Short mmCIF file of C-alpha atoms in Angstrom, two decimals:
data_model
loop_
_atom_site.label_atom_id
_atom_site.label_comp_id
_atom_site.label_asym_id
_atom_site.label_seq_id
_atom_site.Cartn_x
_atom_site.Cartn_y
_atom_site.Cartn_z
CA UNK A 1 141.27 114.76 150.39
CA UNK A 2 144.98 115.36 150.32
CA UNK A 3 147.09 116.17 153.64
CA UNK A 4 150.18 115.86 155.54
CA UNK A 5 149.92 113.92 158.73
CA UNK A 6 151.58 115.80 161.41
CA UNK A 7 153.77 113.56 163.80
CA UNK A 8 151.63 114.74 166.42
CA UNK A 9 148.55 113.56 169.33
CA UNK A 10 146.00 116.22 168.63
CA UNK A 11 144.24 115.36 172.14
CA UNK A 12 147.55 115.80 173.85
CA UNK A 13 147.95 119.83 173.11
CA UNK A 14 144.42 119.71 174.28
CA UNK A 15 144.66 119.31 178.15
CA UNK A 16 144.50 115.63 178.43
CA UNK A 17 141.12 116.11 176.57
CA UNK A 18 139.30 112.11 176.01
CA UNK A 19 138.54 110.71 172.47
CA UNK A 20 136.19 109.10 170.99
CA UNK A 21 136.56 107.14 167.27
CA UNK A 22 134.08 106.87 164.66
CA UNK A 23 135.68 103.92 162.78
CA UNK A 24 134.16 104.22 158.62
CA UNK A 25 134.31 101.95 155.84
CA UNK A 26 136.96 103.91 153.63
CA UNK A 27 138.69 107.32 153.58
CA UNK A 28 137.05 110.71 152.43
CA UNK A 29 136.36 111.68 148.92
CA UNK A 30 136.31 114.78 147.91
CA UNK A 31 136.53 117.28 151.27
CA UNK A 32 133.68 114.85 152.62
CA UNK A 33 133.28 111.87 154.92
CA UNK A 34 131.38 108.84 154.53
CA UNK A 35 128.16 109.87 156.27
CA UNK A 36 129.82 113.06 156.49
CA UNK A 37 126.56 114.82 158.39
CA UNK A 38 126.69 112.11 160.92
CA UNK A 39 130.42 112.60 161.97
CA UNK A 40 129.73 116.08 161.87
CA UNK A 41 126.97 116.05 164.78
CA UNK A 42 129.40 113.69 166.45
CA UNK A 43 131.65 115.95 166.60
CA UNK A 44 129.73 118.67 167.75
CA UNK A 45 128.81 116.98 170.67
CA UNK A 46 132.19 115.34 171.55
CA UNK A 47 133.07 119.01 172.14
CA UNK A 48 130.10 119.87 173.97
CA UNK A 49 131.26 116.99 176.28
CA UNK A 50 134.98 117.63 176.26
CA UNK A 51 135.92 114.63 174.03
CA UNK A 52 137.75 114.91 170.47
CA UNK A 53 136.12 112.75 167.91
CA UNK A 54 138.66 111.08 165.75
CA UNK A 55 137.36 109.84 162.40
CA UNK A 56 139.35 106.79 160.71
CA UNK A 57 139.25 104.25 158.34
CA UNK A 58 140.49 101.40 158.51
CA UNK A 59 143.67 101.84 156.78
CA UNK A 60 144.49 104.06 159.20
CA UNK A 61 144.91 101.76 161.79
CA UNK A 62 148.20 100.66 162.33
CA UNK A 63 150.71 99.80 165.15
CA UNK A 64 154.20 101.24 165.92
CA UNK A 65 156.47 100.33 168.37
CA UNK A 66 153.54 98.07 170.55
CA UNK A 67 151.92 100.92 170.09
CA UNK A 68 148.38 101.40 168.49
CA UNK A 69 147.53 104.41 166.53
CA UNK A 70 145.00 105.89 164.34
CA UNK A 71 145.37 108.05 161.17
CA UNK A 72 142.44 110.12 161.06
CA UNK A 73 140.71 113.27 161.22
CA UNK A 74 139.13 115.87 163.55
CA UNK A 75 136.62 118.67 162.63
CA UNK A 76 138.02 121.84 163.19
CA UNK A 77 136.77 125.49 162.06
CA UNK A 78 134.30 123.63 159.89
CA UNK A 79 137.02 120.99 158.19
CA UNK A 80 138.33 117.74 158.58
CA UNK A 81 141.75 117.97 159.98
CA UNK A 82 144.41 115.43 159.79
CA UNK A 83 145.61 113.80 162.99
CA UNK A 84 147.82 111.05 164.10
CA UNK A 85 146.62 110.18 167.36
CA UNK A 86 146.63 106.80 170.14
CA UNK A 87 143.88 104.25 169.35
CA UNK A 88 140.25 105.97 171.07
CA UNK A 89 139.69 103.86 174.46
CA UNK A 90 135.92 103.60 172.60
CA UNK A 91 134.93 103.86 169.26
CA UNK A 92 131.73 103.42 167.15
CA UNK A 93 131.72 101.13 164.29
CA UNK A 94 129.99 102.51 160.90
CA UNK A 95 131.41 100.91 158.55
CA UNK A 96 129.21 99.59 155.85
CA UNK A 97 132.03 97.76 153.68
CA UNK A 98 131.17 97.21 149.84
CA UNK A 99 133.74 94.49 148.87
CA UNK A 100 135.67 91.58 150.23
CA UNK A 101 138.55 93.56 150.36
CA UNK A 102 137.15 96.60 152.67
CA UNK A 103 135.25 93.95 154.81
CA UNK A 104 138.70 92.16 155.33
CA UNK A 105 140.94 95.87 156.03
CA UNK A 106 138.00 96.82 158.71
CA UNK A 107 138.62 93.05 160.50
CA UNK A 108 141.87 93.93 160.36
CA UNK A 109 141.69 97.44 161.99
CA UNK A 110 139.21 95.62 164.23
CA UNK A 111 142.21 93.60 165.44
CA UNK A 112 144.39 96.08 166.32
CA UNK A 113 142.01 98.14 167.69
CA UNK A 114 141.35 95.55 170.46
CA UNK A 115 144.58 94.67 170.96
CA UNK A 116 144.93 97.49 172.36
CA UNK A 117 142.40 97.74 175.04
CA UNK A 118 140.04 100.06 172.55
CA UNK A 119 136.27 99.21 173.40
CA UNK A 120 133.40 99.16 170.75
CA UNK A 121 130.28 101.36 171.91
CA UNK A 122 128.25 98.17 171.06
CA UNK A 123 128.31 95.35 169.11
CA UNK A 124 126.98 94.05 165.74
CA UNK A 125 123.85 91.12 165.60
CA UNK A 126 124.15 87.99 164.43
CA UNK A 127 121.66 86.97 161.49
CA UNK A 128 118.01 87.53 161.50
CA UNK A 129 117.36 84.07 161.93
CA UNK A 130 119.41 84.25 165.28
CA UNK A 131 118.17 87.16 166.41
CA UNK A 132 114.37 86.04 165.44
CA UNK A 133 114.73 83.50 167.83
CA UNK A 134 115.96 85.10 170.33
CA UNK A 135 113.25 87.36 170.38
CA UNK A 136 110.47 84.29 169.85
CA UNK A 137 111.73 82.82 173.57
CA UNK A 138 109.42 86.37 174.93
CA UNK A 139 106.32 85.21 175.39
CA UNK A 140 105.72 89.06 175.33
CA UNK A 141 107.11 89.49 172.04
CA UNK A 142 106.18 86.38 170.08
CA UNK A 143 102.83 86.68 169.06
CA UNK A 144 104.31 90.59 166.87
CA UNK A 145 106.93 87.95 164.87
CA UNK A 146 105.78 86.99 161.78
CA UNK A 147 106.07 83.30 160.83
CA UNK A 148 109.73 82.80 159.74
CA UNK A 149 111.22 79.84 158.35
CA UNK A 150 114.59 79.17 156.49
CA UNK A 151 114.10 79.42 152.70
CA UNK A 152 114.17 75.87 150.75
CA UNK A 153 113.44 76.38 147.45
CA UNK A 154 111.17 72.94 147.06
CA UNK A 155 109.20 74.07 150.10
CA UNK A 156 107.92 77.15 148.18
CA UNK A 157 105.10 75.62 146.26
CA UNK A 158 103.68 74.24 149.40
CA UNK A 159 104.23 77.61 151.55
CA UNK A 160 102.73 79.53 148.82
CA UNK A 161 99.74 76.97 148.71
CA UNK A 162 99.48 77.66 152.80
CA UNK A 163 99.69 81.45 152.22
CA UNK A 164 97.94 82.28 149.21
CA UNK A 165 98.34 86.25 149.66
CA UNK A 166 102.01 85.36 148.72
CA UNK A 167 105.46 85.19 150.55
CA UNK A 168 108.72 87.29 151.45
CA UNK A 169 111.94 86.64 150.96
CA UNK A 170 114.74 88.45 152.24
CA UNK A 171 118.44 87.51 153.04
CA UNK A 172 119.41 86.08 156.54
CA UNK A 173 122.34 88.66 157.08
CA UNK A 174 121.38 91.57 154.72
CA UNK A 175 120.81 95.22 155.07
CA UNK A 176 118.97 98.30 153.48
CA UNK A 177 116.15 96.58 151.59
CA UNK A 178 118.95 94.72 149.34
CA UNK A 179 117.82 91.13 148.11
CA UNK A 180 114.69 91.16 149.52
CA UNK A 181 111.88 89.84 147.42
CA UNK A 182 107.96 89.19 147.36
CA UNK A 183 106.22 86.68 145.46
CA UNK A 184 102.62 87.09 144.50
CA UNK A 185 100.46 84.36 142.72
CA UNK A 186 98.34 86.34 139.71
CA UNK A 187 94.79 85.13 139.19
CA UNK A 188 94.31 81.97 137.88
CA UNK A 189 97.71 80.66 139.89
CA UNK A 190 99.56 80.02 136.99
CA UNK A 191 101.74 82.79 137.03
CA UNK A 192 104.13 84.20 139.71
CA UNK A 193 104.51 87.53 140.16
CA UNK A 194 108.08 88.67 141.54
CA UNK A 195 109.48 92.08 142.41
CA UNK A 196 112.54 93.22 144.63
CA UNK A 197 115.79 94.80 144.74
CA UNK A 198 118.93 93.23 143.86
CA UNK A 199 121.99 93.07 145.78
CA UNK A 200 123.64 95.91 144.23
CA UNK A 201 119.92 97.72 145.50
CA UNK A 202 118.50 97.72 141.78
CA UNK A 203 115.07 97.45 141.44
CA UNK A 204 113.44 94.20 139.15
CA UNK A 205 110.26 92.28 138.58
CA UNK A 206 109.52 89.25 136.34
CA UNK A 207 106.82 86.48 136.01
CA UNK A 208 107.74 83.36 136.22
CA UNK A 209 105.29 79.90 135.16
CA UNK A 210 104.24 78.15 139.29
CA UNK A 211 105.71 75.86 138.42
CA UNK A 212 109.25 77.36 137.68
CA UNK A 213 109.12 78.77 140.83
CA UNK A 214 112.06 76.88 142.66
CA UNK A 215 114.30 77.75 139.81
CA UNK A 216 113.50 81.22 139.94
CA UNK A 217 113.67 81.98 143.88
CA UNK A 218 117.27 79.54 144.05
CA UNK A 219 118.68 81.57 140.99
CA UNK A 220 117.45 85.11 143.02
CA UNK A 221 119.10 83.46 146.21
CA UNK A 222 122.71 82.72 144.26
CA UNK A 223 122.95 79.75 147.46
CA UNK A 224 122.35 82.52 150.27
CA UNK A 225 120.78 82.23 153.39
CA UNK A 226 117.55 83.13 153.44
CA UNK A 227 114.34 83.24 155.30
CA UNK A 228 110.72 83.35 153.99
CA UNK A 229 107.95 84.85 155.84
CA UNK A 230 104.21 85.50 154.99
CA UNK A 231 103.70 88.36 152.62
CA UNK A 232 101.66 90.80 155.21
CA UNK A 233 99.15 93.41 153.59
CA UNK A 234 102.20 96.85 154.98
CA UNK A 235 101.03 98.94 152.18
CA UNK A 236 99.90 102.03 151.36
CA UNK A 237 96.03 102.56 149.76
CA UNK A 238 98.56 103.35 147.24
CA UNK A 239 100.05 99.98 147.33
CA UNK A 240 103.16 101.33 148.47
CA UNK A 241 105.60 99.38 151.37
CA UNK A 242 106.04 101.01 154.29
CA UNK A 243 107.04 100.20 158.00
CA UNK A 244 107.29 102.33 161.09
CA UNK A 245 111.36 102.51 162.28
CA UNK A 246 111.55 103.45 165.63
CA UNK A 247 115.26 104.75 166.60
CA UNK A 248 116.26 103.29 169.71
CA UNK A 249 119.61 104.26 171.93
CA UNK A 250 121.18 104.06 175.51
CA UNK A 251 121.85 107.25 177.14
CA UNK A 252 124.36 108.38 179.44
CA UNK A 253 122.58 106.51 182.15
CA UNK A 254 123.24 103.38 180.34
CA UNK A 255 119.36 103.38 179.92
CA UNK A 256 117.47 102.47 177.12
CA UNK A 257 115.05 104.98 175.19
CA UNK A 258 113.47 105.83 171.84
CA UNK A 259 115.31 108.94 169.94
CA UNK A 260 112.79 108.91 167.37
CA UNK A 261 109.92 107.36 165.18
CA UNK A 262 109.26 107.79 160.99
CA UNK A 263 107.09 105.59 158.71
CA UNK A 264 109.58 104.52 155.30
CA UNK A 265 107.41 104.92 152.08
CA UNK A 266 108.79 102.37 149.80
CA UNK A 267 108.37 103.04 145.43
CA UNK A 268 104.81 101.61 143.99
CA UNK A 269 104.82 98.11 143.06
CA UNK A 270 108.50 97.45 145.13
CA UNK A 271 108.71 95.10 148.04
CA UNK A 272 110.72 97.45 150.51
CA UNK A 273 110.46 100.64 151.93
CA UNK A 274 114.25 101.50 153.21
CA UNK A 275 115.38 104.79 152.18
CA UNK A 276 118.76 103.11 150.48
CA UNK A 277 115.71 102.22 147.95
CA UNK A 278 114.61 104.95 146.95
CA UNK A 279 112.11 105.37 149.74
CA UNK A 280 110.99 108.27 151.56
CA UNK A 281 110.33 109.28 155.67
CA UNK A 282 107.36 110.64 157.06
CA UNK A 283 106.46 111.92 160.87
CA UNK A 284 105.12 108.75 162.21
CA UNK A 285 102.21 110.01 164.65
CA UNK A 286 100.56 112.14 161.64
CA UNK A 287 100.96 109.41 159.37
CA UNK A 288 99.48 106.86 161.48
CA UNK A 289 96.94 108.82 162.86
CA UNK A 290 95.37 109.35 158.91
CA UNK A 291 95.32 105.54 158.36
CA UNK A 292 94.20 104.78 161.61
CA UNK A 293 92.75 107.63 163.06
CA UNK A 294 94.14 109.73 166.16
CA UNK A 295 93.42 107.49 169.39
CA UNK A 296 94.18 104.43 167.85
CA UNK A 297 97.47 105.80 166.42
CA UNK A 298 98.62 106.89 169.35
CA UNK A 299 98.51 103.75 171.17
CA UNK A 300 100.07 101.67 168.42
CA UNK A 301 103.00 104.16 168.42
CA UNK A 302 102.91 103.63 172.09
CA UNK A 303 102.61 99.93 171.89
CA UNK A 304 105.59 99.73 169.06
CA UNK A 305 108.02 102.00 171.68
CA UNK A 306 107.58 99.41 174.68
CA UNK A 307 108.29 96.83 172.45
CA UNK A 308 111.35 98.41 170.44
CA UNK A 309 112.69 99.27 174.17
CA UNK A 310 111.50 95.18 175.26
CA UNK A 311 113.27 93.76 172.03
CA UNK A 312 116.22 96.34 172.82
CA UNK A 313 116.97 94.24 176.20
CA UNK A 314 116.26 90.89 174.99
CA UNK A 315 118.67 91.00 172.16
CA UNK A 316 121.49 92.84 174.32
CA UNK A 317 120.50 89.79 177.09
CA UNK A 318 120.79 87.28 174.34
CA UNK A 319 124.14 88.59 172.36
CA UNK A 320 125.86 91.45 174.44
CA UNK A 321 126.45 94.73 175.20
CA UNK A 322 124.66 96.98 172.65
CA UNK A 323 124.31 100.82 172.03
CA UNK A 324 121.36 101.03 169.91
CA UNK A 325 119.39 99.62 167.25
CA UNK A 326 116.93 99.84 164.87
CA UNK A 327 113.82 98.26 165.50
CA UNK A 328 111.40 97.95 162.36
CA UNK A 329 107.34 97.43 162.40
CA UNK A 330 104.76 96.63 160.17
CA UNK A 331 100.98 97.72 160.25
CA UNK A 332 98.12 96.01 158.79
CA UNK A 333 95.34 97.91 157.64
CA UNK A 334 93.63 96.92 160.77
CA UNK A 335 96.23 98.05 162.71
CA UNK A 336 97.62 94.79 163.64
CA UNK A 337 101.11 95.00 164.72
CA UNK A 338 104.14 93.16 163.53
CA UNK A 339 107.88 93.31 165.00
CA UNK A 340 109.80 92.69 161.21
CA UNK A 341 113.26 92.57 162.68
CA UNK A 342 116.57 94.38 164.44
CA UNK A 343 119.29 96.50 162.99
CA UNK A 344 122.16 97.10 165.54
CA UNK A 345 123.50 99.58 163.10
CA UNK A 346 120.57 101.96 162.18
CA UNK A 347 121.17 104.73 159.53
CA UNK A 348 119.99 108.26 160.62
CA UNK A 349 119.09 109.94 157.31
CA UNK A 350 115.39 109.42 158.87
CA UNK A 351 115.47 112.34 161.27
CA UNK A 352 116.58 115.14 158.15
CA UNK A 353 114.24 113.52 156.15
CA UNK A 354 111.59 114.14 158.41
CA UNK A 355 112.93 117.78 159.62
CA UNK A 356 113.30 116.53 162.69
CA UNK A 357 116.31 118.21 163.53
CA UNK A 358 116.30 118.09 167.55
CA UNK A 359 116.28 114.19 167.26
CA UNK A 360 119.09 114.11 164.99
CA UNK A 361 120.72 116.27 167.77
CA UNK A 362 120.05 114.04 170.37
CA UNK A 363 120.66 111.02 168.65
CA UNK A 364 124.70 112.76 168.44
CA UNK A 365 124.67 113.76 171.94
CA UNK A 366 123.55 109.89 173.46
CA UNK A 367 126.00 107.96 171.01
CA UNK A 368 128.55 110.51 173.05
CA UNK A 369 127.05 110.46 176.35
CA UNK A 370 127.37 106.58 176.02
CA UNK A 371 130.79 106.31 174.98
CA UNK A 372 131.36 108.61 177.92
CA UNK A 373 129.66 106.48 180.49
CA UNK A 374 132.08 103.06 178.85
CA UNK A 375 135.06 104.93 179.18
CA UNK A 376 134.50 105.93 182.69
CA UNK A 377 133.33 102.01 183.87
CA UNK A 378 136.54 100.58 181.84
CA UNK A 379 134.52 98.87 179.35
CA UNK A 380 135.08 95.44 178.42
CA UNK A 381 136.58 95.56 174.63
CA UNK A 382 134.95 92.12 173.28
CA UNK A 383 131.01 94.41 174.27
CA UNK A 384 129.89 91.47 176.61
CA UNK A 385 127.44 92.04 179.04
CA UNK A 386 128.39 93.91 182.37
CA UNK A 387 127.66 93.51 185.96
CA UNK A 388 124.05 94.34 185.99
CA UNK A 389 123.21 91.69 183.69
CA UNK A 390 123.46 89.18 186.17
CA UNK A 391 120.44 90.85 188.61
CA UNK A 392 117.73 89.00 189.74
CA UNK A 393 115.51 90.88 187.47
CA UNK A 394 117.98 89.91 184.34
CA UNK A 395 117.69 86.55 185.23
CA UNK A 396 113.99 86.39 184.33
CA UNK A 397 113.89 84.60 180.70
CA UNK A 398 111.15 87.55 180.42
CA UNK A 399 107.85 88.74 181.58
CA UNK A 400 104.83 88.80 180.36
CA UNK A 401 102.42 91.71 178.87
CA UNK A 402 101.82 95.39 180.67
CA UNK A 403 104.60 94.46 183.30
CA UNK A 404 107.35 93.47 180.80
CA UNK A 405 106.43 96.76 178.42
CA UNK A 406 106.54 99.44 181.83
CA UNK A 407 109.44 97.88 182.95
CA UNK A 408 111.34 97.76 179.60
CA UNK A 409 109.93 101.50 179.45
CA UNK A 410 111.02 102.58 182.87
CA UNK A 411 113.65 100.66 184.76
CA UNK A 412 115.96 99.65 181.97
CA UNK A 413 118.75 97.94 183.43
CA UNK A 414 122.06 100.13 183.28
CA UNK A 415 124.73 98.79 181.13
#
């Protein structure tokens, strides 16, 4: 995309209209944005609610005079238009960086951005292993974690001898299905079987002799940090992976609720089901309710949703101010329940890929309506924790069964 950048504010010959930033990883190819549909709908609703969106990259951030300002653009009669404009008072962070080099510019815009007073909408999670702890100190939680422990390759023959249905691997700070890995003993326990996605998302399997299995699993690694859980039976009678991703956001209100649910079909014979994978989204409730029938469906979709909404507040309680996340479940054939892990920066391709066009919608219009409610309280730029935090209620480490699910459900605390 070629432009001149007019020496202008765009929000200033607007009548003092607010912005909003959608900070991305790199600038548009090609007439289009990175995630192009999503900064769309953001757009949309900024003007619904009277703010201009302003999408940058990071190279677009830049100071001037002790002045911050962004490069960017703003959608207008159905194309991106070039701006130069003052650094957003909030912006939301989608960058998804693919080198050293983009994942140092975006610290650097980061800098700058805070320097001068701009706020993020929420904040990013540490790594799982972090974060699974965090969540293991609910008593209400604990028993849907999986067994976790940090991968050491020497420990595997023993772990695999504990959990003879096999073992997962995936990386401590990863995303999108990428390095994950599951290891399955073949008859006879000589052989083990091992299929995954590389780093650069690339589908592999390979057999390795038992007892070459260290070797294997530290070359996979490449000296990452890792955690291995129990391989669970989430698959398909087709023996496909799949999980149930619930899409949970704040509101205007500050209060947490669930924008939408879809089951991620993984391939055959791979070990995740992200959509980055190759995987595909289904409705949840239909999906569930053939595997598990209709009554019994319904109240594990219920059951996930109070504990997305319970995991929501005890991560946001345990690292800071959040705006949403993605909270990912796996089903046994039973339909035992099991809380896989976090993502504080959920893709959305889920709701077109169900047809569920209203959630996409809302999902737009609450990223806004939050940003809204941060700009009007002053938010804090570093995303800690406000006031209400610090409530009697928030002070509770956490409480226990029905009670901790219908409060997470109904009385979030406002943030």
């Amino acid at each position: 995309m070629r432009a001149i950048w007019p020496d202008c504010e765009r929000p200033a010959r607007r009548g003092g209209r607010g912005r909003f930033g959608v900070l991305i990883s790199r600038e548009p190819a090609g007439g289009r944005m990175p995630e192009d549909r999503l900064c769309r709908m953001l757009a949309a609703a900024g003007s619904d609610m009277g703010l201009d969106v302003i999408v940058f990259a990071p190279e677009g951030v830049r100071e001037e005079r002790s002045r911050g300002l962004v490069r960017g653009w703003a959608l207008a009669e159905g194309g991106w238009m070039p701006l130069l404009a003052p650094v957003p008072p909030v912006w939301f962070d989608r960058r998804f960086p693919r080198s050293p080099a983009e994942q140092a510019a975006g610290a650097r815009a980061v800098r700058i951005l805070r320097r001068h007073g701009a706020a993020p909408l929420g904040r990013a999670l540490p790594g799982k292993a972090q974060v699974y702890a965090a969540l293991r100190r609910c008593r209400a939680l604990a028993p849907l974690l999986p067994p976790t422990a940090a991968f050491r390759p020497r420990r595997l023959a023993g772990l695999l001898a504990a959990h003879p249905a096999g073992l997962f691997l995936k990386p401590a700070a990863g995303m999108q299905g990428r390095g994950t890995a599951a290891l399955r003993p073949e008859p006879g326990g000589g052989i083990v079987r091992i299929a995954g996605r590389t780093m650069r998302n690339e589908a592999f399997e390979l057999r390795v002799p038992a007892e070459r299995l260290a070797q294997a699993a530290e070359a996979l690694t490449r000296g990452r940090p890792y955690l291995v859980q129990p391989l669970l039976d989430l698959r398909t009678a087709a023996d496909e992976p799949f999980d149930l991703r619930l899409f949970v956001q704040k509101d205007g209100s500050g209060r947490w609720g669930v924008t939408g649910a879809a089951v991620r079909i993984g391939r055959r014979g791979t070990a995740a089901s992200n959509l980055h994978g190759g995987g595909t989204a289904r409705p949840a409730l239909p999906f569930l309710a053939a595997m598990l029938g209709d009554h019994a469906a319904a109240r594990l979709l219920g059951e996930a949703k109070r504990a997305a909404l319970l995991a929501a507040r005890e991560a946001e309680r345990a690292f800071g101010r959040l705006a949403e996340i993605g909270a990912d479940f796996g089903i046994e054939p039973d339909g035992r329940l099991w809380l896989l892990e976090l993502n504080a920066k959920p893709g959305r391709a889920i709701f077109a890929e169900i047809g569920d066009d209203a959630g996409e919608r809302l999902a737009a219009e609450r990223t806004i309506s939050y940003g809204l409610r941060l700009m009007a309280a002053g938010a804090p730029a570093r995303g800690t924790p406000g006031p209400a935090l610090l409530t009697d209620r928030r002070r509770k480490r956490c409480m226990n069964g029905t009670t901790a699910h219908s409060t997470a459900t109904m009385q979030e605390v406002q943030s």
